[in-house]
Coordinates of C-alpha atoms and ligand atoms in Angstrom, one line a residue:
X1 CA -75.4 225.2 -149.2
X2 CA -73.2 227.1 -146.7
X3 CA -70.2 226.8 -145.0
X4 CA -70.5 226.8 -141.4
X5 CA -68.0 229.3 -140.5
X6 CA -69.0 232.2 -142.8
X7 CA -73.3 232.0 -141.7
X8 CA -73.8 233.1 -138.1
X9 CA -75.7 231.0 -136.1
X10 CA -79.1 231.9 -134.9
X11 CA -82.3 231.3 -132.8
X12 CA -84.9 229.0 -134.9
X13 CA -82.5 227.8 -137.7
X14 CA -82.2 224.1 -138.5
X15 CA -78.9 222.7 -139.4
X16 CA -78.4 219.8 -141.3
X17 CA -74.7 217.9 -141.4
X18 CA -75.6 214.6 -142.5
X19 CA -77.8 214.8 -145.1
X20 CA -77.8 213.3 -148.7
X21 CA -76.8 216.5 -150.1
X22 CA -74.1 217.6 -147.1
X23 CA -72.5 214.3 -147.8
X24 CA -72.0 214.1 -151.7
X25 CA -71.0 218.0 -151.6
X26 CA -68.5 216.5 -148.7
X27 CA -67.2 213.6 -151.2
X28 CA -66.9 216.1 -154.5
X29 CA -64.3 218.1 -151.9
X30 CA -62.7 215.1 -151.1
X31 CA -62.5 214.1 -154.3
X32 CA -60.8 217.4 -155.4
X33 CA -58.6 217.6 -152.1
X34 CA -57.2 214.1 -153.1
X35 CA -56.4 215.5 -156.9
X36 CA -54.1 217.6 -155.3
X37 CA -52.9 215.4 -152.0
X38 CA -53.8 211.8 -153.1
X39 CA -51.6 209.9 -150.7
X40 CA -52.4 212.0 -147.4
X41 CA -53.7 209.5 -145.1
X42 CA -56.2 211.7 -143.0
X43 CA -57.5 212.1 -146.6
X44 CA -57.8 208.5 -147.7
X45 CA -59.3 207.7 -144.4
X46 CA -62.1 210.0 -145.4
X47 CA -62.5 208.7 -148.7
X48 CA -63.2 205.5 -147.3
X49 CA -65.4 206.6 -144.7
X50 CA -67.4 208.5 -147.7
X51 CA -66.9 205.1 -150.1
X52 CA -64.5 206.6 -152.4
X53 CA -62.8 204.0 -154.1
X54 CA -60.8 205.8 -156.7
X55 CA -60.8 209.7 -156.8
X56 CA -62.7 211.0 -160.0
X57 CA -60.4 213.5 -160.7
X58 CA -56.8 211.6 -160.2
X59 CA -54.3 211.6 -157.4
X60 CA -51.9 214.6 -156.7
X61 CA -48.8 214.5 -155.1
X62 CA -48.6 217.3 -153.0
X63 CA -48.9 217.3 -148.9
X64 CA -50.5 220.7 -148.3
X65 CA -54.2 220.8 -148.5
X66 CA -53.4 224.9 -147.9
X67 CA -55.7 224.6 -145.0
X68 CA -54.0 227.8 -143.4
X69 CA -53.8 226.5 -139.9
X70 CA -50.5 226.5 -139.9
X71 CA -50.0 230.3 -141.0
X72 CA -53.0 231.2 -138.7
X73 CA -51.6 229.7 -135.5
X74 CA -47.8 231.2 -136.4
X75 CA -49.2 235.0 -136.5
X76 CA -52.2 234.5 -134.2
X77 CA -50.8 232.6 -131.3
X78 CA -47.4 232.1 -131.9
X79 CA -47.0 235.7 -133.1
X80 CA -43.8 234.7 -135.1
X81 CA -45.3 235.6 -138.7
X82 CA -43.2 233.1 -140.6
X83 CA -45.4 231.6 -142.8
X84 CA -47.8 232.8 -145.4
X85 CA -49.7 232.2 -148.8
X86 CA -47.4 232.8 -151.9
X87 CA -48.6 232.1 -155.6
X88 CA -51.9 231.9 -157.3
X89 CA -54.4 229.1 -158.9
X90 CA -52.7 226.0 -159.0
X91 CA -49.4 227.0 -157.9
X92 CA -50.2 228.8 -154.6
X93 CA -48.5 227.4 -151.6
X94 CA -47.3 228.0 -147.8
X95 CA -44.4 228.8 -147.6
X96 CA -41.8 231.0 -145.9
X97 CA -40.8 234.5 -147.2
X98 CA -38.6 233.5 -150.8
X99 CA -38.8 229.8 -149.6
X100 CA -35.7 230.6 -147.2
X101 CA -35.1 229.7 -144.0
X102 CA -36.5 232.1 -141.8
X103 CA -34.1 233.7 -139.0
X104 CA -37.9 234.8 -137.2
X105 CA -38.8 230.8 -137.2
X106 CA -38.5 230.0 -133.5
X107 CA -38.6 226.0 -133.9
X108 CA -41.6 225.8 -131.7
X109 CA -43.4 223.3 -134.0
X110 CA -46.7 224.6 -133.4
X111 CA -47.5 224.9 -137.3
X112 CA -46.3 220.9 -137.7
X113 CA -48.4 220.5 -134.3
X114 CA -51.6 221.9 -136.2
X115 CA -51.1 220.9 -139.8
X116 CA -53.8 218.0 -140.1
X117 CA -51.9 216.0 -143.3
X118 CA -48.6 216.0 -141.7
X119 CA -47.4 218.3 -144.3
X120 CA -44.8 220.4 -142.1
X121 CA -42.6 218.0 -140.3
X122 CA -39.5 219.4 -137.4
X123 CA -36.7 217.6 -138.9
X124 CA -34.5 215.5 -136.2
X125 CA -32.0 218.1 -136.8
X126 CA -28.7 217.1 -135.4
X127 CA -28.0 220.9 -134.4
X128 CA -31.2 221.3 -132.7
X129 CA -30.9 218.2 -130.6
X130 CA -27.4 218.9 -129.7
X131 CA -28.5 222.4 -128.5
X132 CA -30.8 220.6 -126.2
X133 CA -28.7 218.2 -124.6
X134 CA -27.5 221.0 -121.9
X135 CA -29.9 220.2 -118.7
X136 CA -33.1 222.1 -118.5
X137 CA -36.8 221.1 -118.8
X138 CA -37.7 219.9 -122.4
X139 CA -41.2 221.7 -122.7
X140 CA -41.7 225.6 -121.4
X141 CA -43.8 224.7 -118.7
X142 CA -42.2 221.7 -116.5
X143 CA -41.6 220.7 -113.4
X144 CA -37.9 221.0 -113.9
X145 CA -37.1 217.5 -112.0
X146 CA -39.0 214.5 -110.7
X147 CA -38.1 215.1 -106.9
X148 CA -38.3 219.0 -107.1
X149 CA -39.8 220.6 -104.1
X150 CA -42.9 222.4 -104.5
X151 CA -43.4 219.8 -107.2
X152 CA -45.1 222.3 -109.5
X153 CA -44.4 223.1 -113.2
X154 CA -42.1 226.3 -113.7
X155 CA -42.6 228.5 -117.2
X156 CA -38.7 228.2 -118.6
X157 CA -38.2 231.6 -120.1
X158 CA -35.4 230.6 -122.8
X159 CA -38.4 228.1 -124.5
X160 CA -41.4 229.6 -123.6
X161 CA -42.8 231.3 -127.2
X162 CA -44.3 234.4 -125.1
X163 CA -40.9 235.9 -123.8
X164 CA -39.8 235.4 -127.4
X165 CA -42.6 237.2 -129.2
X166 CA -45.1 238.2 -126.7
X167 CA -47.4 236.0 -128.1
X168 CA -48.7 233.0 -127.4
X169 CA -50.1 232.8 -123.7
X170 CA -51.8 229.6 -124.3
X171 CA -51.1 228.3 -121.0
X172 CA -52.9 231.1 -119.3
X173 CA -55.8 230.3 -121.6
X174 CA -56.1 226.6 -120.5
X175 CA -55.1 226.9 -117.0
X176 CA -58.5 226.7 -115.0
X177 CA -57.2 228.1 -111.5
X178 CA -55.8 231.0 -113.4
X179 CA -52.1 229.7 -112.0
X180 CA -50.2 231.2 -114.7
X181 CA -48.8 234.5 -114.8
X182 CA -46.2 236.1 -117.0
X183 CA -45.6 238.9 -115.2
X184 CA -44.4 237.5 -112.0
X185 CA -40.6 237.9 -111.3
X186 CA -38.1 236.5 -109.0
X187 CA -38.2 238.0 -105.6
X188 CA -35.9 238.6 -102.6
X189 CA -37.3 237.4 -99.2
X190 CA -35.7 237.6 -95.7
X191 CA -37.0 235.2 -93.4
X192 CA -35.8 234.5 -90.0
X193 CA -34.4 230.9 -88.8
X194 CA -32.5 229.6 -86.1
X195 CA -30.4 226.9 -88.1
X196 CA -29.4 227.1 -91.6
X197 CA -28.1 223.7 -93.9
X198 CA -26.1 224.6 -96.7
X199 CA -26.7 222.3 -99.3
X200 CA -25.5 224.2 -102.4
X201 CA -24.0 221.2 -104.2
X202 CA -20.7 221.3 -106.4
X203 CA -20.0 222.6 -110.5
X204 CA -19.5 220.0 -113.1
X205 CA -15.8 219.9 -114.0
X206 CA -15.6 222.1 -117.0
X207 CA -13.9 219.6 -120.1
X208 CA -13.0 223.0 -122.2
X209 CA -10.5 223.3 -119.7
X210 CA -8.8 220.1 -121.0
X211 CA -8.4 221.2 -125.3
X212 CA -7.0 218.1 -126.1
X213 CA -10.4 215.8 -125.6
X214 CA -11.8 217.9 -128.2
X215 CA -15.3 218.9 -126.0
X216 CA -16.6 221.5 -128.2
X217 CA -14.7 220.8 -131.2
X218 CA -16.3 217.6 -132.1
X219 CA -19.5 217.5 -132.1
X220 CA -19.7 213.8 -130.5
X221 CA -17.8 214.4 -127.9
X222 CA -20.0 214.7 -124.7
X223 CA -19.8 215.4 -120.9
X224 CA -21.4 213.0 -119.0
X225 CA -24.4 215.2 -117.9
X226 CA -25.0 215.6 -121.4
X227 CA -25.0 212.1 -122.2
X228 CA -27.4 211.6 -119.0
X229 CA -29.8 214.0 -120.9
X230 CA -29.6 212.4 -124.3
X231 CA -30.3 209.2 -122.4
X232 CA -33.4 210.6 -120.5
X233 CA -36.6 209.3 -121.4
X234 CA -37.7 212.4 -121.5
X235 CA -34.6 213.9 -123.4
X236 CA -34.1 215.4 -126.8
X237 CA -34.0 212.1 -128.3
X238 CA -36.7 210.4 -126.4
X239 CA -33.8 208.4 -124.4
X240 CA -32.1 207.1 -127.8
X241 CA -28.3 207.6 -127.8
X242 CA -27.5 209.0 -131.4
X243 CA -24.4 210.6 -132.5
X244 CA -24.6 214.2 -133.9
X245 CA -25.7 212.7 -137.4
X246 CA -28.5 210.8 -136.1
X247 CA -27.1 207.9 -136.4
X248 CA -26.4 204.8 -133.5
X249 CA -23.0 204.9 -132.4
X250 CA -20.6 201.2 -133.0
X251 CA -17.8 202.3 -130.9
X252 CA -18.1 204.6 -127.8
X253 CA -15.4 205.7 -125.9
X254 CA -15.5 206.8 -121.8
X255 CA -12.7 208.9 -121.0
X256 CA -12.3 208.6 -116.5
X257 CA -10.8 211.0 -114.3
X258 CA -11.9 213.9 -116.8
X259 CA -10.7 216.7 -114.5
X260 CA -10.3 214.8 -111.5
X261 CA -7.0 213.6 -109.9
X262 CA -5.0 215.6 -112.5
X263 CA -2.7 218.0 -111.0
X264 CA -3.2 220.7 -113.9
X265 CA -6.7 220.8 -112.6
X266 CA -8.6 219.1 -109.5
X267 CA -6.0 217.0 -107.8
X268 CA -9.1 215.2 -105.6
X269 CA -10.7 212.1 -106.8
X270 CA -14.5 212.9 -107.6
X271 CA -16.0 209.9 -106.4
X272 CA -18.9 209.5 -108.6
X273 CA -17.4 209.3 -112.1
X274 CA -16.2 205.8 -112.2
X275 CA -19.8 204.6 -111.1
X276 CA -21.6 206.6 -113.3
X277 CA -19.2 205.7 -116.4
X278 CA -19.8 202.1 -115.7
X279 CA -23.7 203.0 -115.8
X280 CA -23.2 204.3 -118.8
X281 CA -21.1 201.9 -120.5
X282 CA -23.8 199.4 -119.5
X283 CA -26.6 201.0 -120.9
X284 CA -25.0 201.7 -124.1
X285 CA -24.4 198.0 -124.7
X286 CA -28.2 197.4 -123.8
X287 CA -29.5 200.3 -126.1
X288 CA -27.4 200.1 -128.6
X289 CA -25.0 197.1 -128.6
X290 CA -22.0 199.0 -129.5
X291 CA -18.5 198.3 -128.5
X292 CA -17.7 200.4 -125.3
X293 CA -14.3 201.2 -124.0
X294 CA -13.5 202.4 -120.6
X295 CA -10.0 204.6 -120.6
X296 CA -9.4 204.3 -116.6
X297 CA -6.4 205.4 -113.9
X298 CA -7.8 202.4 -111.4
X299 CA -11.6 201.5 -111.1
X300 CA -12.9 202.9 -107.8
X301 CA -16.0 200.7 -106.9
X302 CA -16.3 201.0 -103.2
X303 CA -19.7 201.5 -102.5
X304 CA -22.6 198.6 -101.9
X305 CA -22.6 196.5 -105.0
X306 CA -20.3 198.3 -106.9
X307 CA -17.2 195.9 -107.2
X308 CA -20.3 193.0 -108.4
X309 CA -21.5 195.8 -110.9
X310 CA -18.0 196.2 -112.4
X311 CA -17.8 192.3 -112.9
X312 CA -21.0 192.1 -114.3
X313 CA -19.7 194.5 -117.1
X314 CA -16.5 192.4 -118.0
X315 CA -18.7 189.5 -118.4
X316 CA -21.2 191.7 -120.5
X317 CA -18.3 192.7 -122.9
X318 CA -17.7 196.2 -122.3
X319 CA -13.7 196.9 -122.9
X320 CA -11.2 198.2 -119.8
X321 CA -8.2 200.2 -121.1
X322 CA -6.0 201.2 -118.2
X323 CA -4.5 204.4 -118.9
X324 CA -5.0 208.4 -118.7
X325 CA -6.6 209.2 -122.7
X326 CA -3.8 211.2 -124.0
X327 CA -6.3 213.3 -126.9
X328 CA -8.8 212.5 -128.8
X329 CA -8.6 213.4 -132.7
X330 CA -10.1 213.1 -136.0
X331 CA -7.1 213.1 -138.0
X332 CA -6.8 209.5 -139.5
X333 CA -3.1 207.2 -139.5
X334 CA -5.1 204.1 -141.7
X335 CA -8.5 203.5 -143.5
X336 CA -10.2 202.3 -140.4
X337 CA -9.8 205.5 -138.4
X338 CA -11.4 207.9 -141.4
X339 CA -14.7 209.3 -140.1
X340 CA -13.8 208.7 -136.4
X341 CA -12.6 210.1 -133.3
X342 CA -9.2 208.3 -132.7
X343 CA -8.7 208.2 -128.6
X344 CA -4.6 207.7 -128.0
X345 CA -4.0 206.3 -125.0
X346 CA -0.8 204.3 -123.3
X347 CA -2.2 201.2 -122.6
X348 CA -0.4 200.4 -119.2
X349 CA -0.9 197.0 -118.7
X350 CA 0.1 196.0 -121.9
X351 CA 2.9 198.6 -122.1
X352 CA 1.8 200.1 -125.7
X353 CA 0.3 203.3 -127.2
X354 CA -2.8 202.4 -128.8
X355 CA -5.3 204.5 -131.1
X356 CA -8.7 203.6 -130.4
X357 CA -11.3 204.5 -133.3
X358 CA -14.8 205.3 -131.9
X359 CA -18.1 207.0 -132.9
X360 CA -19.0 209.1 -129.4
X361 CA -16.5 210.1 -126.7
X362 CA -18.4 210.2 -123.4
X363 CA -16.2 212.6 -120.6
X364 CA -16.8 211.4 -117.0
X365 CA -16.3 214.9 -116.2
X366 CA -15.7 215.2 -112.1
X367 CA -17.5 217.6 -109.6
X368 CA -15.7 220.9 -108.6
X369 CA -16.7 223.5 -105.9
X370 CA -19.4 225.8 -106.8
X371 CA -18.3 229.4 -108.5
X372 CA -19.6 231.4 -105.6
X373 CA -18.8 228.5 -102.5
X374 CA -15.9 231.0 -101.2
X375 CA -18.5 234.1 -100.6
X376 CA -21.0 231.8 -99.0
X377 CA -18.4 230.4 -96.9
X378 CA -17.5 234.4 -95.9
X379 CA -21.4 235.2 -95.4
X380 CA -22.2 232.3 -93.3
X381 CA -18.4 232.5 -91.6
X382 CA -17.5 228.9 -92.2
X383 CA -14.1 228.0 -94.1
X384 CA -13.2 226.5 -97.6
X385 CA -10.8 223.8 -97.9
X386 CA -10.1 222.7 -101.8
X387 CA -13.3 225.1 -102.7
X388 CA -15.8 223.2 -100.4
X389 CA -17.1 223.8 -97.2
X390 CA -15.0 222.6 -94.1
X391 CA -16.5 221.0 -91.7
X392 CA -16.0 221.1 -87.7
X393 CA -14.2 217.5 -87.9
X394 CA -13.5 215.3 -90.1
X395 CA -15.1 211.9 -88.0
X396 CA -16.6 213.3 -85.1
X397 CA -18.5 216.4 -86.5
X398 CA -18.8 215.7 -90.5
X399 CA -21.9 218.0 -91.1
X400 CA -21.6 220.7 -88.4
X401 CA -19.1 223.9 -88.9
X402 CA -17.3 226.2 -86.9
X403 CA -20.3 228.7 -86.6
X404 CA -22.9 227.2 -84.5
X405 CA -26.3 226.6 -86.2
X406 CA -24.9 226.2 -89.7
X407 CA -24.6 223.0 -90.9
X408 CA -23.6 221.5 -94.2
X409 CA -24.7 218.6 -96.5
X410 CA -23.9 216.9 -99.9
X411 CA -21.6 217.4 -102.4
X412 CA -20.8 221.5 -101.4
X413 CA -18.9 219.6 -98.3
X414 CA -16.7 217.5 -100.7
X415 CA -17.1 215.0 -103.8
X416 CA -20.0 212.5 -103.0
X417 CA -22.4 209.9 -104.2
X418 CA -26.3 210.3 -103.7
X419 CA -26.3 208.0 -101.0
X420 CA -24.2 209.4 -99.2
X421 CA -25.2 212.8 -99.5
X422 CA -28.9 211.4 -98.3
X423 CA -27.1 210.4 -95.4
X424 CA -25.4 213.5 -94.3
X425 CA -28.4 215.6 -95.1
X426 CA -30.8 213.3 -92.6
X427 CA -27.7 213.9 -90.1
X428 CA -28.0 217.2 -90.5
X429 CA -31.6 217.5 -90.6
X430 CA -31.6 215.2 -87.2
X431 CA -28.9 218.4 -85.5
X432 CA -31.4 220.9 -86.3
X433 CA -34.0 219.0 -85.3
X434 CA -32.4 218.3 -81.6
X435 CA -31.6 222.0 -81.6
X436 CA -35.3 223.3 -81.9
X437 CA -36.4 220.0 -79.7
X438 CA -34.4 221.6 -77.1
X439 CA -36.0 225.1 -77.1
X440 CA -33.0 226.7 -76.2
X441 CA -29.4 226.7 -76.4
X442 CA -26.1 226.9 -74.7
X443 CA -23.6 229.7 -75.4
X444 CA -20.0 229.6 -74.7
X445 CA -19.3 231.7 -71.1
X446 CA -15.5 232.1 -72.1
X447 CA -16.1 235.3 -74.2
X448 CA -13.9 238.0 -74.7
X449 CA -15.3 241.3 -73.8
X450 CA -14.2 245.2 -75.1
X451 CA -13.5 247.8 -72.4
X452 CA -15.6 250.5 -73.4
X453 CA -13.0 253.1 -71.8
X454 CA -9.9 251.7 -73.1
X455 CA -10.7 250.9 -76.8
X456 CA -9.6 253.5 -79.5
X457 CA -11.3 252.4 -82.5
X458 CA -8.5 251.0 -84.0
X459 CA -11.0 248.5 -85.5
X460 CA -7.9 245.7 -85.9
X461 CA -10.0 243.3 -83.9
X462 CA -13.0 243.7 -86.5
X463 CA -11.2 242.0 -89.2
X464 CA -9.2 239.8 -87.0
X465 CA -12.2 237.9 -86.1
X466 CA -13.1 234.8 -88.0
X467 CA -16.7 234.6 -86.6
X468 CA -17.4 237.9 -87.6
X469 CA -18.6 238.6 -84.0
X470 CA -17.2 242.0 -83.0
X471 CA -18.8 245.0 -84.8
X472 CA -18.2 248.5 -85.1
X473 CA -20.4 251.1 -83.1
X474 CA -20.2 254.0 -85.0
X475 CA -22.0 256.2 -82.6
X476 CA -19.4 255.8 -79.8
X477 CA -16.6 255.0 -81.8
X478 CA -15.8 251.8 -80.2
X479 CA -15.5 247.9 -81.2
X480 CA -18.4 245.7 -79.5
X481 CA -18.3 241.9 -79.2
X482 CA -21.5 239.9 -79.8
X483 CA -21.4 237.2 -76.8
X484 CA -23.7 234.9 -78.9
X485 CA -21.3 234.8 -81.7
X486 CA -18.0 235.0 -80.0
X487 CA -16.1 231.6 -79.3
X488 CA -13.2 232.9 -77.1
X489 CA -10.7 232.0 -79.1
X490 CA -8.7 235.4 -77.7
X491 CA -7.1 236.3 -81.0
X492 CA -8.9 240.0 -80.6
X493 CA -7.9 240.4 -77.1
X494 CA -4.2 239.4 -77.9
X495 CA -3.9 241.3 -81.0
X496 CA -5.3 244.3 -79.4
X497 CA -3.0 247.5 -79.3
X498 CA -4.9 249.2 -76.2
X499 CA -5.4 246.1 -74.2
X500 CA -9.1 246.8 -74.2
X501 CA -10.1 243.3 -74.7
X502 CA -10.4 240.6 -72.4
X503 CA -11.0 236.9 -72.6
X504 CA -13.6 236.4 -69.8
X505 CA -11.9 233.6 -67.6
X506 CA -8.8 234.1 -68.8
X507 CA -7.5 237.2 -67.4
X508 CA -3.6 238.0 -66.4
X509 CA -4.7 237.8 -62.8
X510 CA -7.1 234.3 -63.4
X511 CA -3.7 233.0 -65.4
X512 CA -1.3 233.7 -62.5
X513 CA -3.6 232.5 -59.9
X514 CA -3.7 229.3 -61.7
X515 CA 0.2 229.1 -61.9
X516 CA 0.5 230.2 -58.5
X517 CA -1.4 227.2 -57.9
X518 CA 0.1 224.5 -59.7
X519 CA 3.4 225.8 -58.3
X520 CA 1.9 226.0 -54.7
X521 CA 3.7 222.5 -53.8
X522 CA 6.9 222.8 -55.5
X523 CA 7.4 226.4 -53.4
X524 CA 6.4 224.7 -50.3
Ligands
SF4_1 S1 -46.8 231.4 -123.3 FE1 -47.4 229.7 -121.9 S2 -48.3 228.4 -123.5 FE2 -47.2 229.9 -124.8 S3 -45.1 228.9 -124.9 FE3 -45.1 230.3 -123.0 S4 -45.5 228.8 -121.3 FE4 -45.7 227.4 -123.2
SF4_2 S1 -12.6 236.3 -78.7 FE1 -12.2 235.1 -81.3 S2 -14.1 234.8 -81.4 FE2 -14.5 236.0 -79.5 S3 -14.8 238.5 -80.9 FE3 -12.4 237.8 -80.3 S4 -11.8 236.9 -82.3 FE4 -14.0 236.8 -82.3

């Protein structure tokens, strides 16, 4: 009798794997294993399969059969070398060095995955759950989100074992078409285009700038985005709404207008928070049955079916308290508040300051302009207002900009919800299509021109042109105007100290002739 892993297979040998003798020896091994791990389901099942009613050598209470799979996967595949065998004889065990938590462990879960007896469990560590809350793929190789274009998986450097330990590369081995290359890096590509649609989105408002709500101080104060992540079926809690201590909340407070309609932050309404806050309230009620309080300044449910949804929530028993929440504290004033987060608010409908104890607080954070919006606006020669890109005309040209060929869509133009964003994106795409369909574009004929003889090369005009239509010819030491970019506003012509710039069709002679024409009848 030999073990298969120790005996090289060669041509001509006969291998018996189910003979009486093999089955008898297997039964013995199962009984030995059960004398150490008497209650492990996989061994119980094997015992049943082999007709063992009660193992002869008794049942032990351990879970680990010392197979060593976890040790091997941790060293050979993951490369973390956290686990090893310690002790001798009956005291032999798999453990970390000195039985302590190892800083080398990257919590990849590979050991728990390969363990046949379930002896290793990745605890539902509330700290880990909280760390996973920020947006990002849950697994190292994932399609970032359902609507991603292209709809292809990418590797997340932060959670990929290879980028932590230099080992693993399991995905590379199993990918049949050899599509995985861990050496790939980001590349900058230059592409010639005739039109650009800017859809650079927004930045969620940072609730840390409102310290009175305790975000970052209390583990159960979450942003809307974090809550959305937790609520997602593919999120860290599998869609369960849990507190940091992994229990279900019994009371949840949702604070509206966090960072919006606030003199200290964004004065504007972020337009989406009321409705997503209502959606959260509905989901919390549905999933946990918790008492839900909404703290609002006024409800802005202006979309199709939105007002009806608000009334549905009223019928579902969601509570609405009209007043901007003043603060969130964990300092109890009575027994009911012990161990709770307390939301202080002036209830303006009853004219009272109230303290509402809750287990979880969700902050309906608003939409702020992206950090690089101003820089991007400069790059594309468009303007910004309130940090968002400016449209050419708010009513008549809402997706065009002052620069021909540059269009805007979505929250980069201002806070808006998904239907409005899709409508804008469709409009911008149609405008681009119409340009392409024509095949040629008309440019402004009334542009400005620099007289090379007169230009002193002072460059004053260079900085004045809001469309960056003027460049400086270093060789000739004169300014040159790009006819395609110039819109003929005349700013440069008015500012040129050498009177070197002429606005075509608006020369002094032409203007005087026009005035004379208008006054002809008066003179006669
Ligand atoms: S190397 Fe591949 S399999 Fe290993 S962790 Fe990274 S993505 Fe996953
Ligand atoms: S006329 Fe206006 S748009 Fe044209 S180059 Fe001068 S400043 Fe720029």
